[in-house]
Coordinates of C-alpha atoms in Angstrom, one line a residue:
M1 CA 6.6 30.6 -134.3
R2 CA 9.2 31.7 -131.5
R3 CA 7.6 35.0 -131.9
R4 CA 4.1 34.0 -130.6
V5 CA 5.3 31.8 -127.8
L6 CA 7.7 34.4 -126.6
L7 CA 4.4 36.8 -127.5
L8 CA 2.3 34.7 -125.3
A9 CA 5.1 34.4 -122.5
V10 CA 4.9 38.4 -121.6
T11 CA 1.3 38.5 -122.4
V12 CA 1.1 35.4 -119.6
V13 CA 3.6 38.0 -117.3
A14 CA 1.9 40.9 -117.8
C15 CA -1.3 39.6 -116.8
G16 CA -0.2 37.7 -113.1
V17 CA 1.6 41.4 -112.7
V18 CA -2.1 42.8 -113.2
L19 CA -3.6 40.3 -111.0
G20 CA -1.1 40.8 -108.4
F21 CA -1.5 44.3 -108.3
A22 CA -5.2 43.9 -108.3
F23 CA -5.3 41.8 -105.3
S24 CA -2.4 42.8 -103.7
G25 CA -4.3 45.4 -101.1
S26 CA -2.9 47.9 -98.6
P27 CA 0.0 46.8 -96.9
T28 CA -1.3 48.4 -93.6
T29 CA -4.2 46.1 -93.4
I30 CA -4.9 42.5 -92.3
A31 CA -5.1 39.9 -94.9
D32 CA -8.4 38.6 -95.9
G33 CA -9.0 35.0 -94.4
V34 CA -6.6 35.9 -91.8
R35 CA -8.0 34.5 -88.5
I36 CA -6.8 34.9 -84.3
D37 CA -8.5 32.5 -82.0
G38 CA -11.1 31.8 -84.5
T39 CA -12.1 35.4 -84.9
D40 CA -11.8 36.6 -88.6
V41 CA -9.2 40.0 -88.6
G42 CA -9.1 40.2 -92.3
G43 CA -9.7 43.4 -93.5
L44 CA -9.0 45.4 -90.1
R45 CA -6.0 47.7 -89.7
V46 CA -3.3 46.6 -86.7
S47 CA -4.5 48.8 -84.2
A48 CA -8.3 47.8 -85.2
A49 CA -7.5 44.2 -84.8
R50 CA -5.5 44.2 -82.0
S51 CA -8.6 46.6 -80.1
L52 CA -11.0 43.7 -81.3
L53 CA -9.3 41.1 -79.6
E54 CA -8.9 42.7 -76.2
H55 CA -12.1 43.9 -76.0
R56 CA -13.6 40.5 -76.6
A57 CA -10.9 39.0 -74.0
A58 CA -11.8 41.8 -71.6
A59 CA -15.4 41.0 -71.6
L60 CA -14.9 37.2 -71.0
A61 CA -12.3 38.0 -68.0
N62 CA -14.9 37.5 -65.5
K63 CA -17.4 35.0 -67.2
P64 CA -16.8 31.4 -65.9
V65 CA -15.7 28.4 -68.0
V66 CA -17.8 25.1 -66.9
F67 CA -15.2 21.9 -66.6
A68 CA -16.6 18.4 -65.7
V69 CA -15.6 15.0 -64.4
G70 CA -18.5 12.8 -64.7
A71 CA -21.2 14.9 -62.7
R72 CA -19.0 16.9 -61.1
H73 CA -18.5 20.8 -62.4
F74 CA -15.8 22.9 -62.0
R75 CA -16.5 26.9 -62.9
I76 CA -13.4 28.9 -63.4
R77 CA -13.0 32.5 -64.6
P78 CA -10.1 33.7 -66.7
V79 CA -9.1 36.0 -64.1
E80 CA -8.8 34.1 -61.4
L81 CA -5.9 32.1 -62.9
G82 CA -4.3 35.5 -64.6
V83 CA -4.9 33.9 -68.2
Q84 CA -3.8 36.4 -70.7
S85 CA -2.8 36.3 -74.1
D86 CA -0.1 38.5 -75.9
W87 CA -2.8 40.1 -79.0
A88 CA 0.2 42.5 -79.5
A89 CA 2.2 39.5 -81.1
A90 CA -0.8 37.5 -82.6
V91 CA -1.8 40.6 -84.5
D92 CA 1.9 41.5 -85.9
S93 CA 1.9 37.6 -87.0
A94 CA -1.5 37.9 -88.3
Q95 CA -0.2 40.9 -90.6
R96 CA 2.9 38.7 -92.1
Q97 CA 0.1 36.8 -93.9
G98 CA 0.4 37.7 -97.1
S99 CA 3.0 40.0 -96.7
G100 CA 5.4 41.4 -99.7
F101 CA 5.8 43.5 -102.7
A102 CA 2.8 44.5 -104.3
P103 CA 2.5 41.6 -107.0
I104 CA 3.7 39.0 -105.1
R105 CA 1.7 40.1 -101.5
G106 CA -1.4 40.2 -104.3
F107 CA -0.8 36.6 -105.2
R108 CA -0.2 35.6 -101.4
R109 CA -3.2 37.0 -100.3
I110 CA -5.2 34.9 -103.0
G111 CA -3.9 32.1 -101.2
V112 CA -4.7 33.0 -97.7
D113 CA -8.0 34.5 -98.9
V114 CA -8.9 30.7 -100.7
F115 CA -7.6 28.5 -97.9
G116 CA -7.5 30.8 -94.8
A117 CA -4.2 31.2 -92.1
D118 CA -4.9 30.6 -88.2
V119 CA -3.0 32.6 -85.7
T120 CA -2.6 30.8 -82.4
P121 CA -1.6 33.4 -79.0
S122 CA 0.7 32.6 -77.2
T123 CA -1.0 32.7 -73.6
S124 CA 0.7 33.6 -69.9
V125 CA -1.3 31.7 -66.5
L126 CA -0.1 32.3 -62.6
T127 CA 1.5 29.3 -62.1
G128 CA 0.4 28.9 -58.5
A129 CA -3.2 29.6 -58.8
L130 CA -3.1 26.8 -62.0
Q131 CA -1.8 24.2 -59.7
Y132 CA -3.9 25.2 -56.7
E133 CA -7.4 24.9 -58.6
L134 CA -6.0 21.5 -60.2
G135 CA -5.1 19.9 -56.8
R136 CA -8.9 21.4 -55.6
I137 CA -10.6 19.4 -58.2
A138 CA -8.2 16.6 -58.1
S139 CA -8.8 15.8 -54.7
A140 CA -12.9 16.0 -55.6
V141 CA -12.5 13.6 -58.3
N142 CA -9.9 11.3 -57.9
R143 CA -10.7 7.9 -56.2
P144 CA -9.1 4.6 -55.7
P145 CA -10.6 1.7 -57.7
T146 CA -12.5 -0.4 -54.9
D147 CA -12.6 -4.1 -55.6
A148 CA -15.7 -6.0 -55.5
S149 CA -16.6 -7.7 -52.2
L150 CA -18.8 -9.9 -50.3
A151 CA -20.8 -8.6 -46.9
L152 CA -22.9 -10.7 -44.7
K153 CA -26.4 -10.0 -43.3
G154 CA -27.1 -12.3 -41.3
A155 CA -26.8 -15.5 -42.7
R156 CA -27.2 -13.9 -46.3
V157 CA -24.5 -12.8 -48.6
V158 CA -24.6 -9.3 -49.9
V159 CA -22.8 -8.3 -53.3
V160 CA -20.7 -5.2 -53.4
P161 CA -19.6 -4.4 -57.1
A162 CA -15.9 -3.4 -58.4
K163 CA -15.9 0.2 -58.6
I164 CA -13.3 1.6 -61.1
G165 CA -10.7 4.4 -59.8
V166 CA -10.1 7.5 -60.9
T167 CA -6.9 9.8 -61.6
L168 CA -7.4 13.5 -63.0
D169 CA -4.7 13.6 -65.5
R170 CA -3.2 17.0 -64.1
A171 CA -1.0 17.6 -67.2
A172 CA -3.5 17.3 -69.8
A173 CA -5.9 19.2 -68.0
S174 CA -3.6 22.1 -67.1
T175 CA -2.9 22.4 -70.9
L176 CA -6.7 22.3 -71.7
I177 CA -7.7 24.6 -68.7
V178 CA -5.4 27.2 -69.7
H179 CA -6.6 26.8 -73.8
E180 CA -9.8 27.1 -72.9
L181 CA -10.0 29.8 -70.6
A182 CA -8.1 32.2 -73.1
A183 CA -10.6 31.2 -75.7
L184 CA -12.5 33.8 -77.1
D185 CA -14.5 31.3 -79.1
R186 CA -16.5 30.1 -76.2
S187 CA -19.1 26.5 -76.5
P188 CA -21.9 26.6 -73.7
E189 CA -21.6 22.8 -73.2
P190 CA -19.1 22.0 -69.9
V191 CA -15.9 21.1 -71.2
P192 CA -14.6 17.4 -70.0
L193 CA -11.2 17.1 -68.2
P194 CA -8.7 13.9 -68.9
V195 CA -8.5 11.8 -66.2
R196 CA -7.3 8.2 -66.2
T197 CA -8.8 5.3 -65.1
T198 CA -7.8 2.5 -63.1
Q199 CA -9.4 -0.9 -62.8
P200 CA -9.9 -2.6 -59.8
H201 CA -7.9 -6.4 -59.0
V202 CA -10.8 -8.1 -58.0
R203 CA -13.8 -8.2 -60.3
L204 CA -17.6 -10.2 -59.3
A205 CA -16.9 -12.7 -61.5
T206 CA -13.9 -13.9 -59.3
L207 CA -16.1 -14.1 -56.3
Q208 CA -19.0 -16.6 -57.3
S209 CA -16.8 -19.2 -56.3
V210 CA -16.2 -17.6 -52.8
R211 CA -19.8 -16.4 -52.4
R212 CA -21.1 -20.1 -52.9
Q213 CA -18.4 -20.8 -50.4
V214 CA -20.2 -18.6 -47.6
S215 CA -23.2 -20.2 -48.3
T216 CA -22.0 -24.0 -47.7
A217 CA -20.4 -22.8 -44.8
L218 CA -23.2 -21.5 -43.3
S219 CA -25.8 -24.0 -44.1
A220 CA -25.3 -26.2 -40.8
P221 CA -23.5 -26.4 -37.5
V222 CA -19.8 -27.4 -37.5
R223 CA -18.5 -29.7 -34.6
L224 CA -15.2 -28.9 -32.7
D225 CA -13.5 -31.4 -31.4
V226 CA -10.4 -30.7 -29.1
G227 CA -9.2 -34.1 -27.6
K228 CA -12.5 -35.8 -25.4
T229 CA -14.1 -32.1 -25.7
R230 CA -16.5 -31.1 -27.9
F231 CA -18.4 -27.9 -29.0
V232 CA -20.9 -27.0 -31.4
L233 CA -20.3 -23.5 -33.9
T234 CA -23.9 -22.6 -35.6
P235 CA -23.9 -21.0 -38.4
A236 CA -25.1 -17.5 -36.2
K237 CA -21.9 -18.3 -34.3
L238 CA -19.7 -18.8 -37.4
A239 CA -20.9 -16.0 -39.8
P240 CA -18.8 -13.3 -37.7
L241 CA -15.7 -15.1 -37.9
L242 CA -15.9 -15.3 -41.5
Q243 CA -13.6 -12.7 -43.2
L244 CA -14.8 -12.0 -46.9
P245 CA -12.7 -11.2 -49.4
A246 CA -11.2 -7.4 -49.3
G247 CA -8.0 -5.3 -49.8
G248 CA -7.3 -7.3 -53.0
R249 CA -7.6 -10.9 -51.6
A250 CA -9.9 -13.0 -53.3
S251 CA -10.3 -16.1 -51.1
L252 CA -12.3 -16.3 -47.5
Q253 CA -11.0 -17.1 -44.6
I254 CA -11.6 -17.3 -40.5
G255 CA -10.2 -13.8 -38.7
G256 CA -10.4 -10.1 -37.8
P257 CA -11.6 -9.0 -34.6
A258 CA -14.1 -11.3 -33.6
A259 CA -12.5 -14.4 -34.9
D260 CA -9.7 -13.3 -32.6
R261 CA -11.7 -12.8 -29.8
W262 CA -13.4 -16.0 -30.4
L263 CA -10.0 -17.8 -30.4
Q264 CA -8.9 -16.4 -27.3
Q265 CA -12.4 -17.4 -25.3
L266 CA -11.5 -21.0 -26.7
G267 CA -8.1 -20.6 -25.5
A268 CA -9.5 -19.5 -22.1
T269 CA -11.6 -23.2 -22.1
V270 CA -8.8 -25.1 -23.3
D271 CA -5.6 -23.9 -22.7
K272 CA -3.7 -25.2 -19.8
P273 CA -0.3 -23.4 -18.5
P274 CA 2.7 -25.0 -18.1
R275 CA 3.9 -25.7 -14.5
D276 CA 7.3 -25.2 -13.6
A277 CA 9.7 -27.5 -11.6
A278 CA 9.7 -27.0 -8.2
F279 CA 12.2 -27.5 -5.2
A280 CA 10.3 -29.2 -2.1
V281 CA 12.4 -28.7 0.8
D282 CA 12.0 -31.0 4.4
G283 CA 14.6 -29.3 6.9
S284 CA 17.7 -29.8 5.1
S285 CA 17.0 -32.2 2.3
V286 CA 15.6 -31.2 -1.2
R287 CA 13.3 -33.1 -3.7
I288 CA 12.3 -32.1 -7.1
V289 CA 8.5 -31.5 -7.7
P290 CA 8.5 -32.8 -12.0
D291 CA 7.5 -29.7 -14.3
R292 CA 4.0 -30.2 -15.9
P293 CA 4.1 -29.2 -19.9
G294 CA 0.9 -27.1 -20.6
V295 CA -1.5 -27.4 -23.4
S296 CA -2.7 -24.3 -25.8
I297 CA -4.5 -23.6 -29.0
D298 CA -2.9 -23.4 -32.2
A299 CA -5.2 -20.7 -33.5
V300 CA -3.3 -20.3 -37.2
G301 CA -4.8 -24.3 -37.5
A302 CA -7.6 -24.1 -35.6
A303 CA -8.9 -21.0 -38.4
R304 CA -7.6 -23.4 -41.0
A305 CA -9.5 -26.3 -39.5
V306 CA -12.9 -24.7 -38.9
L307 CA -13.0 -23.2 -42.6
A308 CA -12.3 -27.0 -44.1
A309 CA -14.7 -28.4 -42.2
A310 CA -17.5 -25.5 -42.6
L311 CA -17.0 -26.0 -46.7
K312 CA -18.0 -29.8 -46.2
R313 CA -21.5 -30.0 -47.7
R314 CA -22.4 -33.5 -45.8
P315 CA -23.3 -32.9 -42.5
T316 CA -20.9 -35.9 -41.0
F317 CA -18.0 -34.3 -42.7
R318 CA -18.4 -30.9 -41.1
V319 CA -16.0 -31.7 -37.9
A320 CA -12.8 -29.6 -37.1
Q321 CA -10.4 -31.6 -35.0
L322 CA -8.7 -28.8 -33.1
P323 CA -5.1 -29.1 -33.0
V324 CA -3.0 -28.1 -30.0
Q325 CA 0.4 -27.2 -29.3
T326 CA 2.3 -28.2 -26.1
V327 CA 3.9 -25.8 -24.0
A328 CA 7.5 -26.3 -22.0
A329 CA 7.7 -25.3 -18.8
G330 CA 10.3 -22.9 -18.0
L331 CA 12.0 -24.6 -15.9
T332 CA 11.8 -28.2 -16.7
T333 CA 12.4 -31.1 -14.5
A334 CA 15.7 -32.0 -17.1
K335 CA 16.9 -28.4 -16.0
A336 CA 16.0 -28.7 -12.5
R337 CA 18.0 -32.0 -11.9
T338 CA 21.4 -30.5 -13.3
M339 CA 21.0 -27.3 -11.1
G340 CA 23.0 -29.3 -8.3
V341 CA 20.3 -27.8 -5.7
T342 CA 20.5 -31.0 -3.3
G343 CA 20.7 -29.9 -0.1
L344 CA 21.0 -27.1 2.2
V345 CA 24.0 -24.5 2.3
S346 CA 23.2 -22.4 5.2
T347 CA 19.9 -21.1 7.6
Y348 CA 19.3 -18.0 10.1
T349 CA 16.7 -16.7 12.1
T350 CA 15.8 -13.2 13.4
D351 CA 13.1 -12.3 16.0
Y352 CA 10.6 -9.9 14.8
G353 CA 7.6 -8.0 16.3
G354 CA 6.1 -4.2 16.8
V355 CA 2.7 -3.0 15.0
P356 CA 0.8 -4.7 12.8
N357 CA 2.1 -2.6 9.9
R358 CA 5.6 -3.6 10.4
I359 CA 5.1 -7.4 10.8
H360 CA 2.4 -6.6 7.1
N361 CA 5.8 -5.4 5.4
V362 CA 8.2 -8.1 7.1
Q363 CA 6.0 -10.8 5.7
L364 CA 5.3 -9.2 2.2
V365 CA 9.1 -8.6 1.2
A366 CA 9.6 -12.2 2.4
R367 CA 7.2 -13.9 -0.2
L368 CA 9.4 -11.2 -2.5
V369 CA 12.5 -12.7 -2.0
N370 CA 11.4 -16.7 -1.4
D371 CA 12.0 -18.9 -4.1
K372 CA 14.7 -16.5 -5.9
L373 CA 17.1 -19.3 -8.0
I374 CA 20.7 -17.6 -8.0
A375 CA 22.7 -19.2 -11.1
P376 CA 26.2 -19.7 -10.4
G377 CA 28.4 -16.9 -10.3
A378 CA 25.4 -14.3 -10.8
E379 CA 25.3 -11.6 -7.9
F380 CA 21.8 -11.3 -5.7
S381 CA 20.6 -8.0 -5.6
F382 CA 17.9 -7.2 -2.7
N383 CA 17.0 -4.5 -4.1
K384 CA 16.6 -6.0 -7.9
T385 CA 14.8 -9.0 -6.3
T386 CA 12.3 -6.5 -4.5
G387 CA 12.0 -3.7 -6.3
E388 CA 10.6 -0.5 -5.0
R389 CA 8.9 -0.4 -2.1
S390 CA 5.5 1.0 -2.9
A391 CA 1.8 1.7 -1.7
A392 CA 0.8 0.2 -5.2
K393 CA 2.8 -3.1 -4.1
G394 CA 1.1 -3.6 -0.9
F395 CA 3.8 -1.6 1.3
L396 CA 2.2 0.2 4.3
V397 CA 3.7 2.3 6.6
A398 CA 5.8 2.1 9.6
P399 CA 8.7 3.2 12.0
V400 CA 11.8 3.1 10.1
I401 CA 15.2 5.4 10.5
V402 CA 15.6 8.4 8.3
N403 CA 18.2 10.4 8.1
G404 CA 19.4 9.6 11.7
E405 CA 16.0 9.5 13.5
L406 CA 13.4 7.4 14.0
T407 CA 10.4 8.1 12.0
T408 CA 7.8 6.4 10.0
G409 CA 7.7 5.4 6.3
L410 CA 6.6 3.3 3.6
G411 CA 8.2 0.1 3.9
G412 CA 9.3 0.0 7.6
G413 CA 10.4 -3.2 8.7
V414 CA 11.9 -4.6 5.2
C415 CA 15.7 -4.1 6.8
Q416 CA 14.3 -7.4 9.2
V417 CA 14.4 -9.3 6.0
S418 CA 17.6 -7.8 4.2
T419 CA 19.2 -8.1 7.9
T420 CA 18.2 -12.2 7.7
V421 CA 19.4 -13.0 4.3
F422 CA 22.6 -10.9 5.1
N423 CA 23.6 -13.4 7.8
A424 CA 22.0 -16.7 5.7
A425 CA 25.0 -15.4 3.4
F426 CA 27.1 -14.8 6.3
E427 CA 27.2 -18.4 7.4
A428 CA 27.0 -19.5 3.9
G429 CA 30.5 -18.1 3.4
V430 CA 29.8 -16.7 0.1
K431 CA 31.2 -13.8 -1.2
I432 CA 29.2 -10.7 0.2
T433 CA 29.8 -7.4 -2.1
A434 CA 27.6 -4.9 -0.2
R435 CA 26.5 -4.6 3.1
T436 CA 25.7 -1.0 5.4
N437 CA 24.6 -1.2 9.1
H438 CA 21.8 1.0 10.4
A439 CA 22.3 4.4 11.4
L440 CA 21.0 3.9 14.8
Y441 CA 21.8 0.7 16.9
I442 CA 18.9 -1.7 17.1
S443 CA 19.7 -4.0 19.9
H444 CA 17.3 -7.3 18.5
Y445 CA 19.6 -7.2 15.4
P446 CA 22.8 -9.6 15.7
L447 CA 25.5 -7.3 17.0
G448 CA 27.8 -5.7 13.5
R449 CA 25.5 -8.0 11.7
D450 CA 22.6 -5.9 10.5
A451 CA 22.0 -4.9 6.6
T452 CA 20.0 -1.8 6.3
V453 CA 18.7 -1.3 2.4
D454 CA 17.1 2.1 0.8
Y455 CA 15.8 1.5 -2.7
P456 CA 17.5 1.5 -5.1
D457 CA 20.8 3.0 -3.3
V458 CA 21.6 1.4 -0.8
D459 CA 21.3 -2.2 -1.8
L460 CA 22.3 -5.8 0.0
R461 CA 24.3 -7.9 -2.5
F462 CA 26.1 -11.3 -2.9
V463 CA 28.0 -13.5 -5.1
N464 CA 26.5 -17.7 -5.6
D465 CA 30.2 -18.8 -5.7
T466 CA 29.6 -22.2 -5.1
G467 CA 29.7 -23.4 -8.9
H468 CA 26.1 -24.7 -8.8
W469 CA 22.6 -23.0 -8.9
M470 CA 21.4 -22.0 -5.2
L471 CA 17.8 -21.3 -4.0
L472 CA 16.5 -18.7 -1.6
R473 CA 13.8 -19.8 1.0
T474 CA 12.1 -17.8 3.6
F475 CA 9.7 -19.2 6.7
V476 CA 7.9 -17.0 7.7
G477 CA 6.5 -17.6 11.8
A478 CA 4.3 -15.5 14.0
S479 CA 7.3 -14.0 15.7
S480 CA 10.5 -15.3 13.9
L481 CA 12.0 -15.4 10.0
T482 CA 14.1 -17.9 9.1
V483 CA 16.1 -17.5 5.5
S484 CA 17.7 -20.6 4.2
L485 CA 20.2 -20.9 1.1
Y486 CA 19.8 -24.3 -0.5
G487 CA 22.5 -25.9 -3.3
T488 CA 25.2 -28.3 -3.4
P489 CA 26.5 -28.1 0.1
T490 CA 30.3 -27.3 -0.1
G491 CA 31.9 -28.0 3.4
R492 CA 33.3 -24.7 3.8
K493 CA 33.8 -23.4 7.6
V494 CA 33.0 -19.8 8.9
V495 CA 34.9 -18.4 11.9
S496 CA 33.8 -15.2 13.2
T497 CA 34.6 -12.5 15.6
T498 CA 33.0 -9.6 17.3
T499 CA 34.5 -6.8 19.3
P500 CA 32.1 -5.3 22.0
L501 CA 30.1 -2.7 21.4
V502 CA 32.0 0.4 22.6
A503 CA 30.2 3.7 23.8
H504 CA 31.7 7.2 22.3
G505 CA 31.3 10.8 24.3
K506 CA 28.2 11.2 25.9
I507 CA 24.8 11.3 25.9
K508 CA 23.1 15.0 25.0
V509 CA 19.8 15.5 26.3
K510 CA 16.8 17.0 24.3
K511 CA 14.6 18.5 26.9
T512 CA 10.9 19.3 25.3
I513 CA 8.9 21.4 28.1
D514 CA 5.4 19.9 28.9
R515 CA 2.8 22.4 30.7
S516 CA 0.6 19.1 31.7
L517 CA 3.4 18.2 34.0
K518 CA 4.0 19.7 37.4
P519 CA 6.6 21.9 37.8
G520 CA 10.0 20.4 38.0
E521 CA 8.6 16.8 36.4
V522 CA 10.7 15.2 34.4
I523 CA 9.6 12.4 32.7
V524 CA 12.1 10.2 30.1
D525 CA 10.9 9.3 27.2
D526 CA 13.9 7.7 25.6
P527 CA 17.0 7.0 26.9
G528 CA 19.1 7.7 23.6
E529 CA 22.1 6.1 22.9
P530 CA 25.7 7.7 22.5
V531 CA 28.0 7.1 19.6
L532 CA 28.4 3.4 19.6
T533 CA 30.8 0.9 17.6
T534 CA 31.9 -2.8 16.6
S535 CA 33.7 -5.1 14.5
V536 CA 33.1 -7.8 13.0
T537 CA 35.5 -10.7 11.2
R538 CA 34.4 -13.0 9.1
D539 CA 37.3 -16.0 8.3
V540 CA 35.9 -18.4 5.3
Y541 CA 37.6 -22.0 4.9
T542 CA 37.4 -24.2 2.3
K543 CA 36.8 -28.3 2.6
S544 CA 40.7 -28.6 2.5
G545 CA 41.1 -25.8 5.3
K546 CA 42.4 -23.1 2.8
L547 CA 41.3 -19.3 3.7
L548 CA 39.0 -18.3 1.0
Y549 CA 37.8 -14.7 2.2
H550 CA 39.0 -12.9 5.3
D551 CA 36.1 -10.0 5.8
V552 CA 35.7 -7.0 8.3
W553 CA 32.8 -5.1 8.7
D554 CA 33.1 -2.2 10.8
S555 CA 29.7 -0.6 12.1
Y556 CA 29.0 3.1 13.5
Y557 CA 26.1 3.7 15.0
R558 CA 25.1 7.8 15.2
A559 CA 24.0 9.2 18.8
S560 CA 20.6 9.4 19.2
P561 CA 19.5 12.5 22.0
E562 CA 17.9 11.3 25.5
L563 CA 14.0 12.5 25.1
E564 CA 12.9 14.6 28.5
R565 CA 9.8 16.5 28.9
V566 CA 9.8 18.5 32.0
G567 CA 7.4 20.4 33.6
P568 CA 7.3 24.4 33.4
K569 CA 9.0 26.4 35.7
P570 CA 7.5 27.6 39.3
K571 CA 6.1 31.1 39.5
K572 CA 8.3 33.3 41.8
T573 CA 6.3 34.4 44.9
P574 CA 7.2 38.5 46.1
S575 CA 9.5 38.9 48.9
A576 CA 8.1 40.7 52.1
S577 CA 10.9 43.1 51.9
S578 CA 9.5 44.7 49.0
A579 CA 6.0 44.3 49.5
T580 CA 4.0 47.9 48.9
Q581 CA 3.4 49.9 52.4
P582 CA 0.3 51.5 53.0
P583 CA 0.2 55.2 53.1
G584 CA 0.9 56.4 56.8

């Protein structure tokens, strides 16, 4: 029995060895049933298999593969992205399928032949070119989701359906594109690229209630009440004011540019600006003119009220009470009463004249400083109050001193006002922090108490040190200007002295030949001035007699030449001795 079993085993092994040898085939050929990238290379030698694969790949390198996203098609050739497969490595891997010694190789090849073996080659690609192509496709197909919305055509509501957002799945698309371009077995149909979808926030079902609201809002006029004033808003006028759902918002509103313009127009009709409290002066007395609060439409509240009324179905309920809000005055009566502007502190008057342009400038700048309120402890600046003197503000060209010479310039005459303001502050006994005399002496100004200004460098400044507010008020007459400072009278005493005007040196003469004059004739256009100096001293005493300020202002006025026009020199007459004698 044991011999039979042993004999059977030996027989089976022998048959297996014979069978293994029978199917072992040549080790130089690839086993049957082996495929590389879908191409059957079984039974081929290594060189033949590699040549076959390389030739097939070369034939497809310039043939495009069509990729699709919806109805959009994109044609890409392998050569454009530098797609290449490593066929040598793939063939080496294929040769190892069903390898080994003859009997073992035979059994392995039987398995490969029955079940098959697929080898996928490794593939390389130009990364930059691939990313560029992905970006081109994405820019063409990517779209954000679009919410469902409503639109108005006249008084008719039109529904705009929602749209699903689409985004190219770049990672998955990258893998798919490289795989399809490297494949030797292509499908004739376009290859769908993977995308991600994004659902919209607002769908059509969400807007059905809003659609009904719009229909109700435009079904009849809306009456608007503002106090005792009434307006009627017809459906045709209401329609542009409705802001339909958009941008993820699913509610109906009154808003948008058209509504903003309508609310502005409504405000122009209804709004009343506030009026500040004011100080009315009469000589040395002051009284307060009460403020008047303003009224302004509450734009946000008005929009809500109009919409609420428009959504009512019964006509008797379609009435909007538009809310208004009180606008407080900048200077209230209560504030004015605490400022201490109760009486006259000082006043000063100067006379003026000149060409019409100069008179215009004097009156203009007087208006700019008029009603200036100066807080306790604050410094008044003439230049900051008036700003730059420009043609845009209305200043004209008039006589002005520039670099020590009388000429013409924009704003000539401004110093008439600055000089008058200086003297009002001088007489008020307040602290004067900046004052500059003119370059040339001007006789119609108070001696040594003129004050020039030149924006922005040369300024007139003084400090309100009275402890209460001060009001600067100007009074412009036909030929005189008065500046008064009102506040709480301090009882200060101002004592001043002025030294006589002292001349220094001789007047230089500047002659100009005028051929329209007779020889030797002289006309003096300007007598000129020598250098002139004077000094003003001001002592300010408190009500109790204590010295508060001791100020000295020295004024130096440049010389100006005497301007003469002279006739030409007489022509010389030849003498008798120098006359030519006739020939003898």
